[in-house]
GROMACS .gro file of C-alpha atoms in nm:
model
  398
    1MET     CA    1  -0.920  -1.042  -0.947
    2TYR     CA    2  -0.839  -0.889  -1.286
    3TRP     CA    3  -0.601  -1.070  -1.521
    4ILE     CA    4  -0.481  -0.920  -1.849
    5SER     CA    5  -0.212  -1.093  -2.054
    6PHE     CA    6  -0.075  -1.035  -2.402
    7LYS     CA    7   0.162  -1.233  -2.621
    8LYS     CA    8   0.508  -1.281  -2.475
    9LYS     CA    9   0.738  -0.994  -2.558
   10GLN     CA   10   1.089  -1.026  -2.693
   11GLU     CA   11   1.225  -0.794  -2.423
   12GLU     CA   12   1.333  -0.920  -2.084
   13GLN     CA   13   1.043  -0.974  -1.847
   14VAL     CA   14   1.061  -0.742  -1.546
   15THR     CA   15   0.779  -0.787  -1.296
   16GLY     CA   16   0.685  -0.497  -1.073
   17LEU     CA   17   0.503  -0.540  -0.742
   18ILE     CA   18   0.258  -0.263  -0.648
   19LEU     CA   19   0.168  -0.235  -0.278
   20PRO     CA   20  -0.075   0.055  -0.219
   21GLY     CA   21  -0.158   0.191   0.125
   22GLY     CA   22  -0.443   0.075   0.343
   23GLY     CA   23  -0.343   0.094   0.709
   24ALA     CA   24  -0.410  -0.232   0.890
   25ARG     CA   25  -0.563  -0.372   0.570
   26ASN     CA   26  -0.209  -0.415   0.435
   27ALA     CA   27  -0.191  -0.740   0.633
   28TYR     CA   28  -0.380  -0.883   0.334
   29GLN     CA   29  -0.073  -0.819   0.117
   30ALA     CA   30   0.141  -1.031   0.350
   31GLY     CA   31  -0.101  -1.320   0.299
   32VAL     CA   32  -0.088  -1.300  -0.082
   33LEU     CA   33   0.292  -1.281  -0.074
   34LYS     CA   34   0.307  -1.583   0.156
   35ALA     CA   35   0.100  -1.778  -0.098
   36ILE     CA   36   0.343  -1.678  -0.374
   37ALA     CA   37   0.644  -1.785  -0.166
   38ASP     CA   38   0.481  -2.125  -0.107
   39MET     CA   39   0.421  -2.169  -0.481
   40LEU     CA   40   0.792  -2.135  -0.553
   41PRO     CA   41   1.085  -2.363  -0.467
   42GLU     CA   42   1.253  -2.307  -0.129
   43ASP     CA   43   1.556  -2.137  -0.287
   44ALA     CA   44   1.363  -1.933  -0.546
   45GLU     CA   45   1.502  -1.594  -0.638
   46ASN     CA   46   1.305  -1.277  -0.575
   47PRO     CA   47   1.031  -1.275  -0.845
   48PHE     CA   48   0.982  -0.897  -0.820
   49PRO     CA   49   1.285  -0.698  -0.941
   50VAL     CA   50   1.083  -0.377  -0.899
   51ILE     CA   51   0.892  -0.313  -0.575
   52CYS     CA   52   0.678  -0.003  -0.516
   53GLY     CA   53   0.504   0.089  -0.193
   54THR     CA   54   0.292   0.374  -0.065
   55SER     CA   55   0.183   0.457   0.290
   56SER     CA   56   0.173   0.137   0.498
   57GLY     CA   57   0.231  -0.052   0.174
   58ALA     CA   58   0.573   0.112   0.171
   59LEU     CA   59   0.659  -0.070   0.495
   60ASN     CA   60   0.585  -0.402   0.325
   61ALA     CA   61   0.776  -0.295   0.013
   62VAL     CA   62   1.096  -0.189   0.188
   63LEU     CA   63   1.102  -0.491   0.417
   64LEU     CA   64   1.072  -0.717   0.110
   65ALA     CA   65   1.339  -0.519  -0.076
   66SER     CA   66   1.580  -0.546   0.217
   67SER     CA   67   1.530  -0.926   0.201
   68ALA     CA   68   1.545  -0.958  -0.178
   69ASN     CA   69   1.846  -1.190  -0.158
   70ARG     CA   70   1.630  -1.427   0.051
   71PHE     CA   71   1.274  -1.387  -0.078
   72ARG     CA   72   1.109  -1.661   0.128
   73GLU     CA   73   1.282  -1.545   0.445
   74GLY     CA   74   1.166  -1.189   0.381
   75VAL     CA   75   0.806  -1.300   0.331
   76ASP     CA   76   0.821  -1.506   0.652
   77ARG     CA   77   0.948  -1.201   0.841
   78LEU     CA   78   0.669  -0.990   0.696
   79TRP     CA   79   0.412  -1.251   0.798
   80GLY     CA   80   0.559  -1.263   1.149
   81ILE     CA   81   0.536  -0.886   1.195
   82TRP     CA   82   0.170  -0.869   1.094
   83ALA     CA   83   0.081  -1.184   1.292
   84ASN     CA   84   0.211  -1.022   1.611
   85PHE     CA   85   0.079  -0.671   1.558
   86HIS     CA   86  -0.123  -0.479   1.811
   87ILE     CA   87  -0.230  -0.117   1.807
   88GLY     CA   88   0.028  -0.024   2.069
   89LYS     CA   89   0.302  -0.108   1.819
   90VAL     CA   90   0.169   0.159   1.582
   91PHE     CA   91   0.066   0.445   1.810
   92LYS     CA   92   0.044   0.509   2.182
   93THR     CA   93  -0.291   0.407   2.328
   94ASP     CA   94  -0.251   0.475   2.700
   95GLY     CA   95  -0.506   0.697   2.870
   96TRP     CA   96  -0.261   0.973   2.959
   97THR     CA   97  -0.139   1.016   2.600
   98ALA     CA   98  -0.500   1.024   2.477
   99PHE     CA   99  -0.591   1.285   2.740
  100VAL     CA  100  -0.294   1.508   2.659
  101SER     CA  101  -0.367   1.491   2.285
  102ALA     CA  102  -0.735   1.574   2.337
  103TRP     CA  103  -0.644   1.862   2.571
  104ARG     CA  104  -0.394   2.014   2.327
  105TRP     CA  105  -0.635   1.999   2.034
  106ALA     CA  106  -0.925   2.138   2.240
  107THR     CA  107  -0.709   2.423   2.366
  108THR     CA  108  -0.587   2.503   2.015
  109PHE     CA  109  -0.944   2.523   1.883
  110LEU     CA  110  -1.074   2.725   2.177
  111LEU     CA  111  -0.789   2.977   2.163
  112GLY     CA  112  -0.796   3.005   1.786
  113GLY     CA  113  -0.444   2.872   1.738
  114LEU     CA  114  -0.286   3.131   1.968
  115THR     CA  115  -0.101   2.876   2.181
  116LYS     CA  116   0.278   2.874   2.150
  117LYS     CA  117   0.308   2.506   2.067
  118GLN     CA  118   0.033   2.376   1.845
  119PRO     CA  119  -0.026   1.998   1.822
  120ARG     CA  120   0.119   1.826   1.516
  121SER     CA  121  -0.099   1.516   1.515
  122VAL     CA  122  -0.382   1.341   1.697
  123LEU     CA  123  -0.180   1.023   1.753
  124ASP     CA  124   0.179   0.954   1.854
  125ASN     CA  125   0.321   0.693   1.614
  126SER     CA  126   0.669   0.670   1.766
  127PRO     CA  127   0.609   0.297   1.846
  128LEU     CA  128   0.583   0.230   1.470
  129ARG     CA  129   0.917   0.399   1.413
  130GLU     CA  130   1.077   0.181   1.679
  131LEU     CA  131   0.921  -0.133   1.529
  132MET     CA  132   1.049  -0.059   1.178
  133GLU     CA  133   1.391   0.031   1.310
  134ARG     CA  134   1.417  -0.314   1.468
  135HIS     CA  135   1.302  -0.511   1.165
  136ILE     CA  136   1.439  -0.336   0.854
  137ARG     CA  137   1.807  -0.336   0.760
  138PHE     CA  138   1.830  -0.056   0.503
  139ALA     CA  139   2.191  -0.138   0.410
  140ARG     CA  140   2.070  -0.468   0.265
  141ILE     CA  141   1.871  -0.286  -0.004
  142GLN     CA  142   2.188  -0.175  -0.182
  143GLN     CA  143   2.339  -0.520  -0.131
  144ALA     CA  144   2.038  -0.672  -0.308
  145ILE     CA  145   2.073  -0.421  -0.595
  146ASP     CA  146   2.445  -0.491  -0.629
  147SER     CA  147   2.385  -0.867  -0.634
  148GLY     CA  148   2.120  -0.841  -0.906
  149ALA     CA  149   1.835  -0.965  -0.684
  150LEU     CA  150   1.665  -0.624  -0.701
  151ARG     CA  151   1.640  -0.362  -0.973
  152ALA     CA  152   1.473  -0.087  -0.769
  153VAL     CA  153   1.243  -0.013  -0.477
  154SER     CA  154   1.039   0.302  -0.431
  155VAL     CA  155   0.848   0.484  -0.159
  156THR     CA  156   0.598   0.756  -0.253
  157THR     CA  157   0.529   1.061  -0.036
  158SER     CA  158   0.339   1.391  -0.064
  159GLY     CA  159   0.518   1.725  -0.026
  160TYR     CA  160   0.324   1.978   0.180
  161THR     CA  161   0.511   2.279   0.032
  162SER     CA  162   0.573   2.177  -0.329
  163ASP     CA  163   0.234   2.001  -0.360
  164ASN     CA  164   0.415   1.726  -0.550
  165SER     CA  165   0.382   1.351  -0.528
  166VAL     CA  166   0.746   1.255  -0.478
  167THR     CA  167   0.860   0.898  -0.538
  168PHE     CA  168   1.192   0.837  -0.367
  169TYR     CA  169   1.360   0.536  -0.522
  170GLN     CA  170   1.679   0.339  -0.475
  171GLY     CA  171   1.796   0.128  -0.765
  172LEU     CA  172   2.034   0.072  -1.052
  173LYS     CA  173   2.244   0.374  -1.150
  174GLU     CA  174   2.110   0.366  -1.505
  175LEU     CA  175   1.756   0.453  -1.388
  176GLN     CA  176   1.665   0.810  -1.475
  177PRO     CA  177   1.464   1.051  -1.256
  178TRP     CA  178   1.130   1.156  -1.402
  179LYS     CA  179   0.909   1.461  -1.385
  180ARG     CA  180   0.541   1.476  -1.474
  181THR     CA  181   0.257   1.706  -1.370
  182ARG     CA  182   0.267   1.724  -0.988
  183ARG     CA  183   0.473   1.404  -0.960
  184ILE     CA  184   0.844   1.338  -0.972
  185GLY     CA  185   1.082   1.048  -0.922
  186GLN     CA  186   1.392   1.121  -0.718
  187PRO     CA  187   1.686   0.882  -0.660
  188THR     CA  188   1.805   0.855  -0.302
  189GLU     CA  189   1.924   0.616  -0.036
  190LEU     CA  190   1.607   0.515   0.144
  191THR     CA  191   1.590   0.562   0.520
  192LEU     CA  192   1.342   0.514   0.801
  193ASN     CA  193   1.231   0.876   0.759
  194HIS     CA  194   1.111   0.804   0.405
  195LEU     CA  195   0.890   0.524   0.539
  196MET     CA  196   0.751   0.734   0.821
  197ALA     CA  197   0.677   1.018   0.580
  198SER     CA  198   0.498   0.791   0.334
  199SER     CA  199   0.272   0.652   0.608
  200ALA     CA  200   0.206   0.985   0.785
  201ILE     CA  201  -0.173   0.996   0.748
  202PRO     CA  202  -0.269   1.366   0.760
  203VAL     CA  203  -0.380   1.493   1.102
  204LEU     CA  204  -0.357   1.145   1.257
  205PHE     CA  205   0.024   1.112   1.231
  206PRO     CA  206   0.293   1.385   1.222
  207ALA     CA  207   0.454   1.494   0.896
  208VAL     CA  208   0.824   1.415   0.847
  209LYS     CA  209   1.093   1.653   0.726
  210LEU     CA  210   1.309   1.528   0.440
  211ARG     CA  211   1.576   1.778   0.338
  212ASN     CA  212   1.397   2.113   0.293
  213GLU     CA  213   1.032   2.007   0.302
  214PHE     CA  214   0.778   1.830   0.521
  215PHE     CA  215   0.612   1.523   0.373
  216GLY     CA  216   0.296   1.329   0.451
  217ASP     CA  217   0.113   1.018   0.336
  218GLY     CA  218   0.203   0.928  -0.020
  219SER     CA  219  -0.155   0.839  -0.115
  220MET     CA  220  -0.269   1.201  -0.097
  221ARG     CA  221  -0.114   1.323  -0.423
  222GLN     CA  222  -0.051   0.992  -0.597
  223THR     CA  223  -0.264   1.023  -0.909
  224ALA     CA  224  -0.073   0.750  -1.098
  225PRO     CA  225   0.026   0.472  -0.854
  226LEU     CA  226   0.140   0.237  -1.133
  227SER     CA  227   0.372   0.491  -1.293
  228PRO     CA  228   0.682   0.451  -1.067
  229ALA     CA  229   0.712   0.080  -1.148
  230LEU     CA  230   0.701   0.152  -1.522
  231HIS     CA  231   0.958   0.429  -1.491
  232MET     CA  232   1.188   0.185  -1.311
  233GLY     CA  233   1.171  -0.067  -1.591
  234ALA     CA  234   0.880  -0.299  -1.507
  235ASN     CA  235   0.685  -0.428  -1.807
  236ARG     CA  236   0.435  -0.644  -1.618
  237LEU     CA  237   0.265  -0.574  -1.285
  238LEU     CA  238   0.123  -0.758  -0.987
  239ILE     CA  239  -0.106  -0.522  -0.797
  240ILE     CA  240  -0.224  -0.627  -0.451
  241GLY     CA  241  -0.518  -0.410  -0.351
  242VAL     CA  242  -0.686  -0.403  -0.011
  243ARG     CA  243  -1.048  -0.321  -0.099
  244ASN     CA  244  -1.318  -0.558  -0.218
  245PRO     CA  245  -1.427  -0.431  -0.563
  246LYS     CA  246  -1.799  -0.481  -0.493
  247GLN     CA  247  -1.976  -0.149  -0.448
  248ASP     CA  248  -2.255  -0.070  -0.202
  249MET     CA  249  -2.594   0.029  -0.339
  250PRO     CA  250  -2.794   0.314  -0.185
  251PRO     CA  251  -3.107   0.215   0.013
  252GLU     CA  252  -3.424   0.171  -0.191
  253ASP     CA  253  -3.638   0.343   0.071
  254ASP     CA  254  -3.540   0.705   0.140
  255ARG     CA  255  -3.672   0.668   0.497
  256ASP     CA  256  -3.374   0.443   0.574
  257VAL     CA  257  -3.123   0.714   0.487
  258LYS     CA  258  -2.940   0.845   0.794
  259TYR     CA  259  -2.714   1.146   0.806
  260PRO     CA  260  -2.351   1.019   0.779
  261SER     CA  261  -2.160   1.011   1.106
  262PHE     CA  262  -1.809   1.150   1.140
  263GLY     CA  263  -1.683   0.792   1.144
  264GLN     CA  264  -1.859   0.712   0.816
  265ILE     CA  265  -1.726   1.029   0.652
  266SER     CA  266  -1.374   0.952   0.778
  267GLY     CA  267  -1.392   0.600   0.635
  268TYR     CA  268  -1.510   0.748   0.304
  269ILE     CA  269  -1.212   0.984   0.305
  270PHE     CA  270  -0.974   0.697   0.379
  271ASP     CA  271  -1.120   0.490   0.096
  272SER     CA  272  -1.077   0.785  -0.141
  273LEU     CA  273  -0.726   0.852  -0.012
  274PHE     CA  274  -0.594   0.498  -0.042
  275MET     CA  275  -0.795   0.330  -0.316
  276ASP     CA  276  -0.960   0.559  -0.570
  277SER     CA  277  -0.644   0.672  -0.752
  278LEU     CA  278  -0.530   0.309  -0.784
  279ASP     CA  279  -0.861   0.200  -0.936
  280ALA     CA  280  -0.855   0.497  -1.175
  281ASP     CA  281  -0.497   0.420  -1.282
  282ILE     CA  282  -0.580   0.055  -1.348
  283GLU     CA  283  -0.876   0.163  -1.559
  284ARG     CA  284  -0.652   0.406  -1.748
  285MET     CA  285  -0.396   0.130  -1.814
  286ARG     CA  286  -0.673  -0.100  -1.936
  287ARG     CA  287  -0.785   0.165  -2.187
  288ILE     CA  288  -0.427   0.228  -2.305
  289ASN     CA  289  -0.373  -0.146  -2.350
  290HIS     CA  290  -0.688  -0.167  -2.560
  291THR     CA  291  -0.591   0.134  -2.771
  292ILE     CA  292  -0.243  -0.004  -2.839
  293SER     CA  293  -0.387  -0.344  -2.932
  294GLU     CA  294  -0.575  -0.171  -3.214
  295THR     CA  295  -0.254  -0.029  -3.369
  296LYS     CA  296  -0.055  -0.199  -3.644
  297ASP     CA  297   0.266  -0.266  -3.448
  298ASN     CA  298   0.121  -0.260  -3.091
  299ARG     CA  299   0.312   0.055  -3.009
  300VAL     CA  300   0.223   0.423  -2.967
  301GLU     CA  301   0.472   0.710  -2.953
  302TYR     CA  302   0.379   0.992  -2.717
  303LYS     CA  303   0.622   1.283  -2.681
  304ASP     CA  304   0.943   1.125  -2.545
  305THR     CA  305   0.772   0.801  -2.440
  306ALA     CA  306   0.684   0.482  -2.625
  307LEU     CA  307   0.359   0.347  -2.482
  308ARG     CA  308   0.340  -0.032  -2.473
  309GLN     CA  309   0.100  -0.298  -2.356
  310ILE     CA  310   0.145  -0.404  -1.995
  311ASP     CA  311   0.056  -0.749  -1.863
  312TYR     CA  312  -0.098  -0.713  -1.520
  313LEU     CA  313  -0.278  -0.902  -1.249
  314VAL     CA  314  -0.486  -0.741  -0.975
  315ILE     CA  315  -0.555  -0.937  -0.656
  316SER     CA  316  -0.791  -0.788  -0.400
  317PRO     CA  317  -0.995  -0.924  -0.106
  318SER     CA  318  -1.263  -1.171  -0.215
  319THR     CA  319  -1.451  -1.094   0.108
  320ASP     CA  320  -1.570  -0.754   0.227
  321VAL     CA  321  -1.315  -0.637   0.484
  322ARG     CA  322  -1.593  -0.461   0.677
  323GLU     CA  323  -1.747  -0.796   0.763
  324ILE     CA  324  -1.414  -0.914   0.904
  325VAL     CA  325  -1.357  -0.604   1.115
  326ALA     CA  326  -1.704  -0.639   1.270
  327ARG     CA  327  -1.584  -0.958   1.442
  328HIS     CA  328  -1.291  -0.781   1.606
  329VAL     CA  329  -1.434  -0.455   1.739
  330GLY     CA  330  -1.380  -0.575   2.095
  331ASP     CA  331  -1.005  -0.607   2.030
  332PHE     CA  332  -0.960  -0.229   2.034
  333PRO     CA  333  -0.817  -0.086   2.359
  334ARG     CA  334  -1.088   0.074   2.572
  335SER     CA  335  -0.949   0.426   2.521
  336VAL     CA  336  -0.962   0.387   2.142
  337ARG     CA  337  -1.303   0.218   2.153
  338VAL     CA  338  -1.453   0.511   2.346
  339LEU     CA  339  -1.313   0.756   2.093
  340LEU     CA  340  -1.442   0.555   1.796
  341LYS     CA  341  -1.786   0.517   1.951
  342GLY     CA  342  -1.804   0.890   2.003
  343ILE     CA  343  -1.751   0.959   1.631
  344GLY     CA  344  -1.986   0.683   1.514
  345ALA     CA  345  -1.712   0.449   1.389
  346LEU     CA  346  -1.848   0.142   1.568
  347THR     CA  347  -2.158   0.130   1.348
  348ARG     CA  348  -2.171  -0.065   1.023
  349GLU     CA  349  -2.123   0.257   0.828
  350GLY     CA  350  -1.812   0.340   1.030
  351ARG     CA  351  -1.643   0.002   0.976
  352PRO     CA  352  -1.421   0.121   0.687
  353LEU     CA  353  -1.247   0.359   0.928
  354MET     CA  354  -1.204   0.081   1.185
  355SER     CA  355  -1.052  -0.150   0.926
  356TYR     CA  356  -0.773   0.099   0.857
  357LEU     CA  357  -0.687   0.138   1.226
  358MET     CA  358  -0.734  -0.224   1.345
  359PHE     CA  359  -0.364  -0.304   1.392
  360ASP     CA  360  -0.436  -0.606   1.606
  361ALA     CA  361  -0.318  -0.965   1.562
  362PRO     CA  362  -0.658  -1.145   1.536
  363PHE     CA  363  -0.784  -0.907   1.265
  364CYS     CA  364  -0.450  -0.906   1.082
  365LYS     CA  365  -0.428  -1.286   1.090
  366GLU     CA  366  -0.775  -1.323   0.942
  367LEU     CA  367  -0.684  -1.080   0.667
  368MET     CA  368  -0.359  -1.266   0.599
  369GLU     CA  369  -0.545  -1.595   0.577
  370LEU     CA  370  -0.783  -1.437   0.327
  371GLY     CA  371  -0.488  -1.304   0.126
  372TYR     CA  372  -0.325  -1.647   0.131
  373LYS     CA  373  -0.645  -1.810   0.004
  374ASP     CA  374  -0.692  -1.549  -0.269
  375GLY     CA  375  -0.328  -1.584  -0.369
  376LEU     CA  376  -0.354  -1.960  -0.408
  377ALA     CA  377  -0.675  -1.919  -0.608
  378ALA     CA  378  -0.477  -1.709  -0.859
  379ARG     CA  379  -0.183  -1.952  -0.867
  380GLU     CA  380  -0.175  -2.011  -1.243
  381GLN     CA  381  -0.208  -1.642  -1.329
  382ILE     CA  382   0.062  -1.544  -1.079
  383LEU     CA  383   0.309  -1.804  -1.205
  384ARG     CA  384   0.252  -1.698  -1.565
  385LEU     CA  385   0.299  -1.333  -1.472
  386ILE     CA  386   0.634  -1.393  -1.299
  387GLY     CA  387   0.755  -1.620  -1.577
  388ARG     CA  388   0.738  -1.953  -1.395
  389ASP     CA  389   0.524  -2.141  -1.648
  390GLU     CA  390   0.730  -2.455  -1.593
  391LEU     CA  391   0.580  -2.494  -1.244
  392ILE     CA  392   0.231  -2.505  -1.397
  393GLU     CA  393   0.343  -2.765  -1.651
  394GLU     CA  394   0.511  -2.976  -1.381
  395GLU     CA  395   0.189  -2.979  -1.178
  396ALA     CA  396  -0.018  -3.072  -1.483
  397ALA     CA  397   0.225  -3.355  -1.571
  398GLY     CA  398   0.248  -3.487  -1.214
   0.00000   0.00000   0.00000
C-alpha cells in the first residue's frame, strides 16, 4: 500500500478510481470495493465520480458506473458476479471446442496460413459476452451522469491499425477529448463491444471491431494508465492493483536455474502487459509530485497543461497471488488442466499465468476476501482520500 497526501486544495475534490486489468485477479478489486462500501453509510453516494477501467478491470468499472446511483447495490452485484464465476462463464471449455481450436491452429501453421479461414483466437469468449449482457445496463450510465452521481467512466483499448491507445469515455459534455503521443481520449456512448475489445487478450481472445478499426486488450498500448482519470477531472486517485509489489530474487546457485517454460514466459508477458505500465506511471506521478512540491506555488506550467500535485492511494494484494492459485489448481476443468500442464503452467514458475486464467469461484472468493481485508486495513487512508474524514472522527469519539 502506498499513500501520498498533500494539504487540502481549495478546488472541489474529485476522486478517480483506477481499475487496471489482471484477468481473474480482478476479483481482488471487488473485495476492496466491498470493504469501502461497508465503511460508508447504507445510503452513501458514489464516492468515485470518475471511474477508469482497462481489460477485465473495465468490466468492474462499467458495472460500477451503471450502478452509480446505488453504490452499495452496485458493489454487491459485482461481488455476486465474482463469487459465482467459473471458467465456463468466460470461455468455452468443452473438449470439442478445444479440439477444433487446436486443429485449426495446427492446420494454419502446417499450411503456412494458406487456409481460407484462419483462426482468430485460441479461446472462444462468447460466454463472457453473454454474462456481461445479462448484468450491465448501459443506459443507466447516462442516467447516473445526468443525476450527478457520476462525472465520467472510461474504457481503454488498443487499436491494431492506428497503433493508438484509445480511451473511450462517457461523461459530462464539458469534458474535452485529448490527444497525446500514441494515446487519445474519445467521447462515445459505451457499449458491450467496448468492454469486449478492452478485455480481448491478444491471441487468446478475438479482437473486436469498433467503427473502422479492430481493437484488442487495452493494456497493450496503455503507457499512462492514470492519465484518463486526470483528463476527466480527477484530482485524487484510488488505484487498486492486482500484483503483490514484492519482487522475486534470482537463485543464488546457478545450478538451480532452469530454462523458462512456455507457461513461465507467458506469465511474464501477462505481468508485463497488465502491471508494468501502471507501476511506471505511479513512479512517474510520484516524481512529478516531488518536483512540484519544490516549487514556490506548488504548480508547474507545461505547454497547455498546468501540472499539479495529486493525492493518491495504491492498494495491492498483501499476499502473493501465486501462493493462492497453488491451492486451486485442481479447480481447472480437465481439458484446460491438460493444456496448462503441457506448456509448463502448473509448475511454481507458471503460476502467474494460471492466476490470470483462474476464473473459478473458490479462487475468486479467496482473492475477494484478501481484497476486503486489505481494504479494511487501509480504512483511514481511504476515508481521507474520498473526503469522509467525519467517519474517522466519529469512530475516534465513539
